């Protein structure tokens, strides 16, 4: 695209004048000024460096001025988050199962000791009884009845210990089953939550990138429309100092041109709003 410029205009001064408005500066107009400045430097052979602070260069790829799609990085973040969540759940489950296994493994020894203690108590009781009966001169029939009672009581104690051991083993098994169920449910929930959050993040990223493309295209359209009537714009907004050496790049003053073309430029998509109302 051929860029028309006015050799007598100091575009650096115009850029400074517009940029001084800060956040209210007209960026597409700044880009047009900068494009004209670069064209003037090249066309007049001036010893100044060209700049591209505001300009969208036509030779750049489309994505150069738009947001970079970070979908891949977002996916990696959520993969890592999912891995961490599943690892934490697995670690907690393994610790819970290990505790249950340890509890179950301790049962045989604990109840063996309890049975031995019960048998030992019964043996002591029987010996004491025999000694007592012998000292009292009681017959063997009475001693036999007493021994039978002690044996019956011991068998009852041993049976109770077996039942208690079985109940504890069943409780451990039930808790192990519940832990497995909770673990599987937690895994499913973590995966579902991760996928939901991932989908939301990817959607928001797509919206962000699409919006940046839309804004970049609108800005490029504005820049091109300003360039089309740049001589008229500069004639309308240039102060005498800008045209007569006030900015270090000005040449001899050129006749001002009509502003009718600038007044005809409107915002994209119709609507009738004048693009240059703020600067005319």
Short mmCIF file of C-alpha atoms in Angstrom, two decimals, residues 16-269:
data_model
loop_
_atom_site.label_atom_id
_atom_site.label_comp_id
_atom_site.label_asym_id
_atom_site.label_seq_id
_atom_site.Cartn_x
_atom_site.Cartn_y
_atom_site.Cartn_z
CA UNK A 16 3.79 13.18 20.67
CA UNK A 17 0.74 15.45 20.63
CA UNK A 18 -1.70 12.54 20.34
CA UNK A 19 0.22 10.19 22.68
CA UNK A 20 0.13 12.87 25.38
CA UNK A 21 -3.57 12.09 25.78
CA UNK A 22 -2.59 8.84 27.50
CA UNK A 23 -5.35 6.25 27.63
CA UNK A 24 -7.57 8.56 25.59
CA UNK A 25 -5.11 8.66 22.69
CA UNK A 26 -6.39 7.46 19.32
CA UNK A 27 -4.17 4.45 18.68
CA UNK A 28 -5.13 3.88 15.02
CA UNK A 29 -4.41 7.56 14.35
CA UNK A 30 -1.05 7.18 16.09
CA UNK A 31 -0.37 4.18 13.85
CA UNK A 32 -1.25 6.24 10.78
CA UNK A 33 1.07 9.04 11.90
CA UNK A 34 3.84 6.54 12.53
CA UNK A 35 3.32 4.92 9.12
CA UNK A 36 3.54 8.33 7.46
CA UNK A 37 6.64 9.16 9.49
CA UNK A 38 8.32 5.93 8.38
CA UNK A 39 7.32 6.60 4.76
CA UNK A 40 8.73 10.13 5.02
CA UNK A 41 12.02 8.83 6.44
CA UNK A 42 12.31 6.33 3.59
CA UNK A 43 11.06 8.66 0.87
CA UNK A 44 13.10 11.70 1.88
CA UNK A 45 16.21 9.74 2.83
CA UNK A 46 16.22 11.17 6.36
CA UNK A 47 18.74 9.99 8.93
CA UNK A 48 16.17 8.80 11.46
CA UNK A 49 15.28 5.31 12.63
CA UNK A 50 11.89 4.00 11.63
CA UNK A 51 9.68 2.81 14.49
CA UNK A 52 6.78 0.43 14.88
CA UNK A 53 5.47 1.34 18.31
CA UNK A 54 1.88 1.79 17.14
CA UNK A 55 1.97 0.37 13.64
CA UNK A 56 0.63 -2.97 12.56
CA UNK A 57 3.04 -3.87 9.80
CA UNK A 58 1.41 -5.45 6.78
CA UNK A 59 4.25 -7.95 6.45
CA UNK A 60 3.68 -9.42 9.89
CA UNK A 61 1.70 -12.68 10.26
CA UNK A 62 -1.86 -12.20 11.44
CA UNK A 63 -1.16 -13.57 14.92
CA UNK A 64 1.70 -11.13 15.51
CA UNK A 65 -0.62 -8.46 16.92
CA UNK A 66 -3.07 -10.80 18.61
CA UNK A 67 -3.11 -12.91 21.74
CA UNK A 68 -1.19 -16.18 21.60
CA UNK A 69 -3.44 -19.19 22.06
CA UNK A 70 -2.41 -20.81 25.33
CA UNK A 71 -4.75 -23.82 25.05
CA UNK A 72 -1.84 -26.26 25.03
CA UNK A 73 -0.37 -24.74 28.16
CA UNK A 74 -3.77 -24.71 29.85
CA UNK A 75 -4.15 -28.39 29.01
CA UNK A 76 -0.75 -29.11 30.56
CA UNK A 77 -1.73 -27.23 33.72
CA UNK A 78 -4.94 -29.22 34.10
CA UNK A 79 -3.16 -32.49 33.32
CA UNK A 80 -0.70 -31.70 36.09
CA UNK A 81 -3.51 -30.69 38.46
CA UNK A 82 -5.35 -33.91 37.70
CA UNK A 83 -2.22 -35.95 38.29
CA UNK A 84 -1.60 -34.22 41.62
CA UNK A 85 -5.19 -34.72 42.74
CA UNK A 86 -5.20 -38.41 41.80
CA UNK A 87 -1.81 -38.95 43.43
CA UNK A 88 -3.06 -37.34 46.64
CA UNK A 89 -6.17 -39.53 46.64
CA UNK A 90 -4.12 -42.62 45.93
CA UNK A 91 -1.69 -41.76 48.73
CA UNK A 92 -4.51 -41.25 51.22
CA UNK A 93 -6.18 -44.49 50.13
CA UNK A 94 -2.95 -46.48 50.36
CA UNK A 95 -2.31 -45.12 53.85
CA UNK A 96 -5.84 -46.05 54.93
CA UNK A 97 -5.55 -49.57 53.51
CA UNK A 98 -2.11 -50.01 55.07
CA UNK A 99 -3.55 -49.09 58.48
CA UNK A 100 -6.38 -51.60 58.03
CA UNK A 101 -3.97 -54.30 56.89
CA UNK A 102 -1.79 -53.64 59.91
CA UNK A 103 -4.81 -53.85 62.20
CA UNK A 104 -5.91 -57.12 60.59
CA UNK A 105 -2.42 -58.59 60.78
CA UNK A 106 -2.28 -57.86 64.51
CA UNK A 107 -5.47 -59.78 65.29
CA UNK A 108 -4.09 -63.38 65.34
CA UNK A 109 -1.26 -62.58 67.73
CA UNK A 110 -3.50 -60.46 69.96
CA UNK A 111 -6.16 -63.16 70.31
CA UNK A 112 -3.61 -65.94 70.63
CA UNK A 113 -2.16 -64.07 73.58
CA UNK A 114 -5.65 -63.56 75.00
CA UNK A 115 -6.41 -67.29 74.69
CA UNK A 116 -3.11 -68.23 76.30
CA UNK A 117 -3.84 -65.85 79.14
CA UNK A 118 -7.31 -67.37 79.61
CA UNK A 119 -5.88 -70.89 79.58
CA UNK A 120 -3.17 -69.88 82.04
CA UNK A 121 -5.74 -68.37 84.38
CA UNK A 122 -7.80 -71.58 84.18
CA UNK A 123 -4.73 -73.73 84.95
CA UNK A 124 -3.87 -71.63 87.99
CA UNK A 125 -7.46 -71.82 89.17
CA UNK A 126 -7.49 -75.61 88.73
CA UNK A 127 -4.21 -76.04 90.64
CA UNK A 128 -5.43 -73.88 93.48
CA UNK A 129 -8.65 -75.83 93.57
CA UNK A 130 -6.82 -79.21 93.69
CA UNK A 131 -4.65 -78.01 96.54
CA UNK A 132 -7.67 -76.70 98.40
CA UNK A 133 -9.60 -79.93 97.92
CA UNK A 134 -6.62 -82.04 99.01
CA UNK A 135 -6.16 -79.99 102.15
CA UNK A 136 -9.84 -80.33 102.95
CA UNK A 137 -9.84 -84.09 102.31
CA UNK A 138 -12.60 -83.88 99.71
CA UNK A 139 -13.10 -86.88 97.42
CA UNK A 140 -12.08 -87.05 93.81
CA UNK A 141 -15.67 -86.80 92.61
CA UNK A 142 -16.05 -83.30 93.97
CA UNK A 143 -12.69 -82.32 92.49
CA UNK A 144 -13.76 -83.69 89.11
CA UNK A 145 -16.93 -81.63 89.14
CA UNK A 146 -14.94 -78.51 89.94
CA UNK A 147 -12.43 -79.21 87.17
CA UNK A 148 -15.29 -79.68 84.70
CA UNK A 149 -16.74 -76.32 85.68
CA UNK A 150 -13.37 -74.63 85.17
CA UNK A 151 -12.94 -76.29 81.76
CA UNK A 152 -16.43 -75.27 80.69
CA UNK A 153 -15.75 -71.69 81.72
CA UNK A 154 -12.45 -71.73 79.80
CA UNK A 155 -14.13 -73.03 76.66
CA UNK A 156 -16.71 -70.27 76.95
CA UNK A 157 -13.97 -67.66 77.26
CA UNK A 158 -12.10 -69.06 74.27
CA UNK A 159 -15.28 -69.11 72.17
CA UNK A 160 -16.01 -65.51 73.13
CA UNK A 161 -12.50 -64.50 72.07
CA UNK A 162 -12.95 -66.28 68.72
CA UNK A 163 -16.25 -64.49 68.15
CA UNK A 164 -14.72 -61.13 69.06
CA UNK A 165 -11.81 -61.76 66.72
CA UNK A 166 -14.17 -62.68 63.87
CA UNK A 167 -16.25 -59.54 64.49
CA UNK A 168 -13.18 -57.31 64.41
CA UNK A 169 -11.95 -59.00 61.23
CA UNK A 170 -15.36 -58.46 59.61
CA UNK A 171 -15.32 -54.79 60.67
CA UNK A 172 -11.87 -54.32 59.14
CA UNK A 173 -13.05 -55.95 55.91
CA UNK A 174 -16.11 -53.68 55.81
CA UNK A 175 -13.97 -50.59 56.37
CA UNK A 176 -11.62 -51.74 53.60
CA UNK A 177 -14.57 -52.10 51.20
CA UNK A 178 -15.89 -48.67 52.21
CA UNK A 179 -12.45 -47.14 51.69
CA UNK A 180 -12.25 -48.63 48.20
CA UNK A 181 -15.72 -47.28 47.36
CA UNK A 182 -14.86 -43.81 48.67
CA UNK A 183 -11.58 -43.85 46.76
CA UNK A 184 -13.26 -44.72 43.47
CA UNK A 185 -15.93 -42.08 44.05
CA UNK A 186 -13.29 -39.46 44.90
CA UNK A 187 -11.34 -40.32 41.74
CA UNK A 188 -14.43 -39.96 39.57
CA UNK A 189 -15.32 -36.66 41.25
CA UNK A 190 -11.78 -35.29 40.87
CA UNK A 191 -11.65 -36.23 37.19
CA UNK A 192 -15.09 -34.73 36.52
CA UNK A 193 -14.20 -31.50 38.33
CA UNK A 194 -10.89 -31.28 36.48
CA UNK A 195 -12.56 -31.77 33.11
CA UNK A 196 -15.26 -29.21 33.91
CA UNK A 197 -12.71 -26.61 34.98
CA UNK A 198 -10.51 -27.45 31.98
CA UNK A 199 -13.42 -26.98 29.58
CA UNK A 200 -14.29 -23.65 31.18
CA UNK A 201 -10.68 -22.44 31.02
CA UNK A 202 -10.31 -23.50 27.38
CA UNK A 203 -13.56 -21.76 26.46
CA UNK A 204 -12.45 -18.55 28.16
CA UNK A 205 -9.10 -18.79 26.37
CA UNK A 206 -10.84 -19.23 23.01
CA UNK A 207 -13.00 -16.18 23.72
CA UNK A 208 -9.92 -14.16 24.72
CA UNK A 209 -8.03 -15.08 21.55
CA UNK A 210 -11.05 -14.49 19.29
CA UNK A 211 -11.63 -11.11 20.92
CA UNK A 212 -8.00 -10.15 20.34
CA UNK A 213 -8.33 -11.06 16.65
CA UNK A 214 -11.49 -9.00 16.36
CA UNK A 215 -9.88 -6.01 18.04
CA UNK A 216 -6.74 -6.34 15.90
CA UNK A 217 -8.79 -6.46 12.71
CA UNK A 218 -10.83 -3.43 13.75
CA UNK A 219 -7.66 -1.52 14.59
CA UNK A 220 -6.11 -2.46 11.25
CA UNK A 221 -9.24 -1.25 9.45
CA UNK A 222 -9.10 2.03 11.36
CA UNK A 223 -5.42 2.41 10.62
CA UNK A 224 -5.97 1.86 6.90
CA UNK A 225 -8.91 4.28 6.82
CA UNK A 226 -6.81 6.96 8.52
CA UNK A 227 -3.97 6.38 6.08
CA UNK A 228 -6.35 6.90 3.17
CA UNK A 229 -7.07 10.47 4.25
CA UNK A 230 -3.90 11.22 6.22
CA UNK A 231 -2.99 14.40 4.27
CA UNK A 232 -6.39 15.87 5.06
CA UNK A 233 -6.07 14.89 8.73
CA UNK A 234 -2.63 16.41 9.14
CA UNK A 235 -3.76 19.57 7.37
CA UNK A 236 -6.63 19.86 9.83
CA UNK A 237 -4.74 19.14 13.06
CA UNK A 238 -1.19 20.39 12.37
CA UNK A 239 -0.17 23.52 14.28
CA UNK A 240 2.14 26.00 12.50
CA UNK A 241 5.07 24.87 14.63
CA UNK A 242 4.54 21.29 13.51
CA UNK A 243 4.81 22.35 9.87
CA UNK A 244 7.69 24.79 10.17
CA UNK A 245 10.50 23.11 12.03
CA UNK A 246 9.05 22.54 15.48
CA UNK A 247 9.76 18.79 15.55
CA UNK A 248 13.13 18.27 13.94
CA UNK A 249 11.72 16.47 10.87
CA UNK A 250 9.65 19.24 9.31
CA UNK A 251 10.38 20.56 5.85
CA UNK A 252 9.10 23.67 4.12
CA UNK A 253 5.44 24.34 4.77
CA UNK A 254 3.05 22.80 2.27
CA UNK A 255 -0.39 24.14 1.40
CA UNK A 256 -3.12 22.75 3.61
CA UNK A 257 -5.52 20.39 1.86
CA UNK A 258 -9.26 19.99 2.16
CA UNK A 259 -10.57 18.08 5.19
CA UNK A 260 -13.65 16.76 3.40
CA UNK A 261 -12.13 13.29 2.99
CA UNK A 262 -11.27 13.08 6.68
CA UNK A 263 -14.77 14.10 7.62
CA UNK A 264 -16.16 11.32 5.44
CA UNK A 265 -14.38 8.48 7.31
CA UNK A 266 -16.79 6.70 9.61
CA UNK A 267 -16.58 3.92 12.16
CA UNK A 268 -16.63 0.30 10.91
CA UNK A 269 -20.01 -1.29 10.50
#
